[in-house]
Amino acid sequence: MISLQNVTKRYGAFKAIQSISLNIKPGEIHGIIGSSGAGKSTLLRMMNLLEKPDDGDVIINNKKINHLKGKEIRNIRQSLGMIFQGFHLVGNKTVFDNVAVSLEIAKIAKKNRTERVMESLRFVGLEAYKDKYPRQLSGGQKQRVAIARAIVNNPSVLLCDEPTSSLDPTTTMEILEVLKQINQQLNVTIIIVSHEMEVIRSLSERVTVMEDGQIYEVVEIEPTGVNKSKKGAATFVEQLKSGGDSNPS
Ligand SMILES: Nc1ncnc2c1ncn2[C@@H]1O[C@H](COP(=O)(O)OP(=O)(O)OP(=O)(O)O)[C@@H](O)[C@H]1O
Ligand SMILES: [Mg+2]
């Protein structure tokens, strides 16, 4: 699966990620939580080399990938789907064509694309929307299209960066349900970044709590308990361990 070994990322003199090591287990839903600027997105983006580490190794299925270039990286990315807070759909393409883009990039023959696109759209419940444009969809529907695009190449991993942070609570729960189904029915390992405790708690089996570019603690989720009120990463850890559901302030 994915393994980060002593990865460091600098922006100029600033260390956004400081020598982090983390092993993702096959099949798990792994949460990453922490305050704004903690390095969550940077860490996630190193897993598919959208960010290259300055030091350390990114290892996928026992193979170091951080020294790979262009075409080889693009090939590996096909097994690593990704979704974002802002959906990143193409405005002048239909729902169908937005999903088909992934197959085009993977050089899947045109005649084989339709069935796979429709299968993905069916999975996220948007078959009937195939000819609509992104502007005609709600936020939740846009994220479903982005999810369909991310799973159409049958990835083994889905990387999610704040996938519900611009959605209302009801739509958030619906999207989390879709992610659970992807994990359980399609056997996709999920790594989800969020600053929302409820999102992380409801989905994850293990959670990496980050602070200042480092891992504060990796927590195994246990059900139920009470909430405490401390500040910072300690609060995240306590809430994860106790089952509390309010955000730290
Ligand atoms: N391209 C960049 N150039 C310079 N600094 C950057 C760049 N990307 C991130 N940083 C800095 O690295 C640190 C970590 O950023 P990152 O986006 O990973 O945080 P985050 O935990 O995802 O925060 P948020 O919850 O706000 O999304 C921040 O201090 C950020 O300002
Ligand atoms: Mg972020």
Coordinates of C-alpha atoms and ligand atoms in Angstrom, one line a residue, residues 11 14 16 35-42 162, ligand 1:
Y11 CA 8.8 25.9 0.8
F14 CA 9.9 26.9 5.8
A16 CA 5.7 22.4 5.8
S35 CA -5.6 22.8 12.3
S36 CA -5.3 24.9 9.2
G37 CA -1.7 25.0 8.0
A38 CA -0.7 21.8 9.9
G39 CA 0.3 20.3 6.5
K40 CA -2.6 17.9 5.8
S41 CA -3.0 18.7 2.2
T42 CA 0.7 18.7 1.6
E162 CA -11.7 18.2 2.5
Ligands
LIG1 N1 2.9 26.2 -2.5 C1 3.2 26.6 -1.3 N2 4.1 27.6 -1.2 C2 4.5 28.1 0.1 N3 3.9 27.6 1.2 C3 3.0 26.6 1.1 C4 2.6 26.1 -0.1 N4 1.7 25.1 0.1 C5 1.5 25.1 1.4 N5 2.3 26.0 2.0 C6 2.4 26.2 3.5 O1 2.7 24.9 4.1 C7 1.9 24.8 5.3 C8 1.0 23.5 5.2 O2 0.0 23.8 4.2 P1 -1.2 22.8 3.9 O3 -1.9 23.3 2.8 O4 -0.6 21.4 3.7 O5 -2.0 22.9 5.2 P2 -3.4 22.2 5.6 O6 -3.2 21.5 6.9 O7 -3.9 21.5 4.5 O8 -4.3 23.5 5.9 P3 -5.9 23.8 5.6 O9 -6.6 23.1 6.7 O10 -6.0 25.3 5.7 O11 -6.2 23.3 4.2 C9 1.1 26.1 5.5 O12 1.9 26.9 6.4 C10 1.1 26.7 4.1 O13 1.1 28.1 4.2

